[in-house]
mmCIF file of C-alpha atoms in Angstrom:
data_model
loop_
_atom_site.group_PDB
_atom_site.id
_atom_site.type_symbol
_atom_site.label_atom_id
_atom_site.label_comp_id
_atom_site.label_asym_id
_atom_site.label_seq_id
_atom_site.Cartn_x
_atom_site.Cartn_y
_atom_site.Cartn_z
ATOM 1 C CA MET A 1 -36.066 12.120 8.027
ATOM 2 C CA ARG A 2 -38.384 15.032 8.497
ATOM 3 C CA ARG A 3 -37.889 16.165 4.984
ATOM 4 C CA VAL A 4 -38.406 13.081 3.750
ATOM 5 C CA ALA A 5 -41.775 12.285 5.271
ATOM 6 C CA LYS A 6 -42.539 15.608 4.287
ATOM 7 C CA ALA A 7 -41.808 15.056 0.790
ATOM 8 C CA VAL A 8 -43.811 11.610 0.980
ATOM 9 C CA GLY A 9 -46.624 12.907 2.801
ATOM 10 C CA ILE A 10 -46.183 10.760 6.150
ATOM 11 C CA THR A 11 -44.923 11.579 9.644
ATOM 12 C CA PRO A 12 -41.329 11.257 10.480
ATOM 13 C CA MET A 13 -42.107 8.453 13.077
ATOM 14 C CA ALA A 14 -43.811 6.458 10.126
ATOM 15 C CA VAL A 15 -40.338 7.046 8.433
ATOM 16 C CA TYR A 16 -38.670 5.313 11.568
ATOM 17 C CA ARG A 17 -41.071 2.432 11.655
ATOM 18 C CA HIS A 18 -39.565 1.460 8.577
ATOM 19 C CA PHE A 19 -35.905 2.578 8.875
ATOM 20 C CA ALA A 20 -33.968 2.667 12.042
ATOM 21 C CA ASP A 21 -31.934 5.853 10.709
ATOM 22 C CA ARG A 22 -30.896 7.989 7.612
ATOM 23 C CA ASP A 23 -28.655 5.419 6.763
ATOM 24 C CA GLY A 24 -30.796 2.786 6.765
ATOM 25 C CA LEU A 25 -33.177 4.910 4.621
ATOM 26 C CA LEU A 26 -29.898 5.627 2.245
ATOM 27 C CA ASN A 27 -28.818 2.222 1.885
ATOM 28 C CA ALA A 28 -32.829 0.960 1.156
ATOM 29 C CA LEU A 29 -32.500 4.067 -1.309
ATOM 30 C CA ALA A 30 -29.132 2.723 -3.194
ATOM 31 C CA ASP A 31 -30.323 -0.754 -3.124
ATOM 32 C CA ALA A 32 -33.732 0.089 -5.045
ATOM 33 C CA GLY A 33 -31.266 1.913 -7.376
ATOM 34 C CA PHE A 34 -29.144 -1.273 -8.317
ATOM 35 C CA GLY A 35 -32.228 -2.911 -8.727
ATOM 36 C CA ALA A 36 -33.313 -0.611 -11.046
ATOM 37 C CA LEU A 37 -30.149 -0.381 -12.890
ATOM 38 C CA ALA A 38 -29.998 -4.266 -13.061
ATOM 39 C CA ALA A 39 -33.601 -4.427 -14.415
ATOM 40 C CA ARG A 40 -32.522 -2.008 -17.156
ATOM 41 C CA LEU A 41 -29.462 -3.844 -18.211
ATOM 42 C CA ALA A 42 -31.438 -7.245 -17.900
ATOM 43 C CA SER A 43 -34.020 -5.677 -20.438
ATOM 44 C CA THR A 44 -31.693 -4.278 -22.788
ATOM 45 C CA ARG A 45 -30.770 -6.257 -25.854
ATOM 46 C CA MET A 46 -27.278 -6.643 -25.894
ATOM 47 C CA PRO A 47 -24.800 -7.005 -28.921
ATOM 48 C CA VAL A 48 -23.198 -10.321 -29.509
ATOM 49 C CA GLU A 49 -19.644 -8.550 -30.508
ATOM 50 C CA ALA A 50 -17.732 -7.936 -27.404
ATOM 51 C CA GLU A 51 -16.610 -4.230 -27.620
ATOM 52 C CA ALA A 52 -20.305 -3.255 -28.740
ATOM 53 C CA ARG A 53 -21.602 -5.414 -25.876
ATOM 54 C CA VAL A 54 -19.465 -3.406 -23.385
ATOM 55 C CA MET A 55 -20.350 -0.028 -24.844
ATOM 56 C CA LYS A 56 -24.163 -0.714 -24.520
ATOM 57 C CA VAL A 57 -23.388 -1.472 -20.637
ATOM 58 C CA VAL A 58 -21.511 1.975 -20.300
ATOM 59 C CA ASP A 59 -24.454 3.715 -22.343
ATOM 60 C CA VAL A 60 -26.898 2.256 -19.909
ATOM 61 C CA PHE A 61 -24.741 3.534 -17.088
ATOM 62 C CA LEU A 62 -24.622 6.638 -18.962
ATOM 63 C CA ASP A 63 -28.574 6.974 -19.412
ATOM 64 C CA PHE A 64 -29.124 6.014 -15.577
ATOM 65 C CA ALA A 65 -26.289 8.479 -14.290
ATOM 66 C CA LEU A 66 -27.678 11.737 -16.536
ATOM 67 C CA GLU A 67 -31.131 10.562 -15.361
ATOM 68 C CA LYS A 68 -30.825 10.117 -11.607
ATOM 69 C CA PRO A 69 -27.432 11.680 -10.644
ATOM 70 C CA ARG A 70 -27.961 12.153 -6.996
ATOM 71 C CA LEU A 71 -28.959 8.256 -6.705
ATOM 72 C CA PHE A 72 -26.117 7.431 -9.142
ATOM 73 C CA GLU A 73 -23.766 9.293 -6.709
ATOM 74 C CA LEU A 74 -25.435 7.573 -3.607
ATOM 75 C CA MET A 75 -25.186 4.268 -5.246
ATOM 76 C CA PHE A 76 -21.603 4.379 -6.378
ATOM 77 C CA LEU A 77 -19.794 6.960 -4.143
ATOM 78 C CA ARG A 78 -21.322 7.342 -1.051
ATOM 79 C CA ARG A 79 -19.468 5.122 1.677
ATOM 80 C CA ARG A 80 -22.766 2.694 3.353
ATOM 81 C CA GLU A 81 -22.612 -0.231 5.432
ATOM 82 C CA GLY A 82 -23.422 -3.291 3.170
ATOM 83 C CA ALA A 83 -21.909 -1.921 0.103
ATOM 84 C CA ARG A 84 -20.404 -4.598 -2.463
ATOM 85 C CA ARG A 85 -16.743 -4.606 -2.428
ATOM 86 C CA PHE A 86 -14.387 -5.335 -4.734
ATOM 87 C CA PRO A 87 -12.790 -7.951 -5.293
ATOM 88 C CA GLU A 88 -14.719 -10.408 -2.933
ATOM 89 C CA ASP A 89 -18.632 -9.520 -3.801
ATOM 90 C CA PHE A 90 -17.716 -8.880 -7.398
ATOM 91 C CA ARG A 91 -15.776 -12.172 -7.761
ATOM 92 C CA ALA A 92 -18.617 -13.736 -5.853
ATOM 93 C CA GLY A 93 -21.473 -12.398 -8.857
ATOM 94 C CA LYS A 94 -23.063 -10.604 -5.730
ATOM 95 C CA SER A 95 -23.062 -7.265 -8.115
ATOM 96 C CA PRO A 96 -25.888 -7.503 -10.145
ATOM 97 C CA THR A 97 -24.692 -4.685 -12.515
ATOM 98 C CA ALA A 98 -21.111 -5.765 -12.552
ATOM 99 C CA ASN A 99 -21.505 -9.003 -13.837
ATOM 100 C CA PHE A 100 -23.013 -8.041 -17.361
ATOM 101 C CA ALA A 101 -19.865 -6.263 -17.900
ATOM 102 C CA ALA A 102 -18.135 -9.242 -16.761
ATOM 103 C CA ALA A 103 -19.688 -11.110 -18.829
ATOM 104 C CA ALA A 104 -18.711 -9.031 -21.730
ATOM 105 C CA PHE A 105 -15.249 -9.230 -20.896
ATOM 106 C CA ASP A 106 -15.275 -13.137 -20.493
ATOM 107 C CA ALA A 107 -16.854 -13.344 -23.847
ATOM 108 C CA GLY A 108 -14.659 -11.132 -25.282
ATOM 109 C CA MET A 109 -11.556 -12.929 -24.273
ATOM 110 C CA ARG A 110 -13.264 -16.298 -25.172
ATOM 111 C CA ASP A 111 -13.864 -14.917 -28.522
ATOM 112 C CA GLY A 112 -10.187 -13.706 -28.871
ATOM 113 C CA VAL A 113 -11.117 -9.994 -29.182
ATOM 114 C CA PHE A 114 -9.740 -9.211 -26.088
ATOM 115 C CA ARG A 115 -6.522 -10.793 -24.467
ATOM 116 C CA ASP A 116 -6.473 -13.080 -21.769
ATOM 117 C CA ASP A 117 -6.765 -11.198 -18.647
ATOM 118 C CA ASP A 118 -8.925 -11.146 -15.080
ATOM 119 C CA ALA A 119 -12.482 -9.822 -16.389
ATOM 120 C CA TRP A 120 -13.639 -8.836 -12.866
ATOM 121 C CA GLU A 121 -10.321 -6.365 -12.919
ATOM 122 C CA MET A 122 -11.271 -4.874 -16.079
ATOM 123 C CA THR A 123 -15.041 -4.473 -14.698
ATOM 124 C CA PHE A 124 -13.812 -2.411 -11.646
ATOM 125 C CA GLU A 125 -11.513 -0.660 -14.202
ATOM 126 C CA THR A 126 -14.276 0.112 -16.288
ATOM 127 C CA GLY A 127 -16.530 0.983 -13.847
ATOM 128 C CA ALA A 128 -14.498 3.380 -12.310
ATOM 129 C CA LEU A 129 -13.962 5.100 -15.666
ATOM 130 C CA ILE A 130 -17.822 5.533 -16.693
ATOM 131 C CA GLN A 131 -18.337 6.655 -12.770
ATOM 132 C CA GLY A 132 -16.035 9.058 -12.425
ATOM 133 C CA LEU A 133 -16.400 10.696 -15.764
ATOM 134 C CA ALA A 134 -20.069 10.843 -14.814
ATOM 135 C CA MET A 135 -19.958 12.374 -11.439
ATOM 136 C CA LEU A 136 -17.427 14.893 -13.177
ATOM 137 C CA TYR A 137 -19.860 15.565 -15.851
ATOM 138 C CA VAL A 138 -23.141 15.741 -13.353
ATOM 139 C CA GLY A 139 -20.820 17.890 -11.209
ATOM 140 C CA GLY A 140 -20.536 20.676 -13.552
ATOM 141 C CA ARG A 141 -16.829 20.249 -14.314
ATOM 142 C CA VAL A 142 -17.201 18.947 -17.986
ATOM 143 C CA GLY A 143 -17.900 21.855 -20.554
ATOM 144 C CA LEU A 144 -19.281 19.910 -23.010
ATOM 145 C CA SER A 145 -23.491 19.101 -24.445
ATOM 146 C CA GLU A 146 -24.446 15.778 -23.550
ATOM 147 C CA LYS A 147 -23.848 14.481 -26.727
ATOM 148 C CA GLU A 148 -20.350 15.969 -26.874
ATOM 149 C CA PHE A 149 -19.891 14.534 -23.241
ATOM 150 C CA ARG A 150 -21.194 10.711 -24.453
ATOM 151 C CA ALA A 151 -18.835 10.935 -27.546
ATOM 152 C CA LEU A 152 -16.078 11.680 -24.979
ATOM 153 C CA CYS A 153 -16.863 8.824 -23.297
ATOM 154 C CA HIS A 154 -16.966 6.330 -26.249
ATOM 155 C CA ARG A 155 -13.598 7.433 -27.367
ATOM 156 C CA ALA A 156 -12.224 7.025 -23.894
ATOM 157 C CA PHE A 157 -13.387 3.338 -23.803
ATOM 158 C CA GLY A 158 -12.025 3.120 -27.284
ATOM 159 C CA ARG A 159 -8.601 4.156 -25.821
ATOM 160 C CA TYR A 160 -9.145 1.370 -22.947
ATOM 161 C CA PHE A 161 -10.217 -1.147 -25.751
ATOM 162 C CA HIS A 162 -7.050 -0.389 -27.480
ATOM 163 C CA GLY A 163 -5.109 -1.381 -24.543
ATOM 164 C CA ILE A 164 -6.634 -4.805 -24.151
ATOM 165 C CA ARG A 165 -7.352 -5.918 -27.785
ATOM 166 C CA ARG A 166 -5.839 -9.290 -28.453
#
């Protein structure tokens, strides 16, 4: 908390006036990150075609993860109080970021592009895929350029789509 206070030019006690502890601060940062990612998704022009729409969501996630890897890690991989959980919170529409992918999968099923299945499970699976790939890349476990890594992600999703197409 002292390092955070110093970094933003306030006293540690000022931080404690707003956040009870380190976990409270991290939760607030993660929530702000989800808000920023959801706003980015909402302001992105989404293609009509189902696969292209899912890929656009993937690209927005990738952009965010590569621009803000520590925040992305906090948002998706760190255990924290109040984090939304699959399946209850997702099915209740409480995930502002997952809602975009689920809507794309629903549209793809309605249009006959994807076979009938559970859009929320598909969203969870593809979320795990992109989060895992992104974390491996930012963790230095992938020896590819960013352009090559993005192409790898697109190929991975192409294989996923192959399995769910009607």
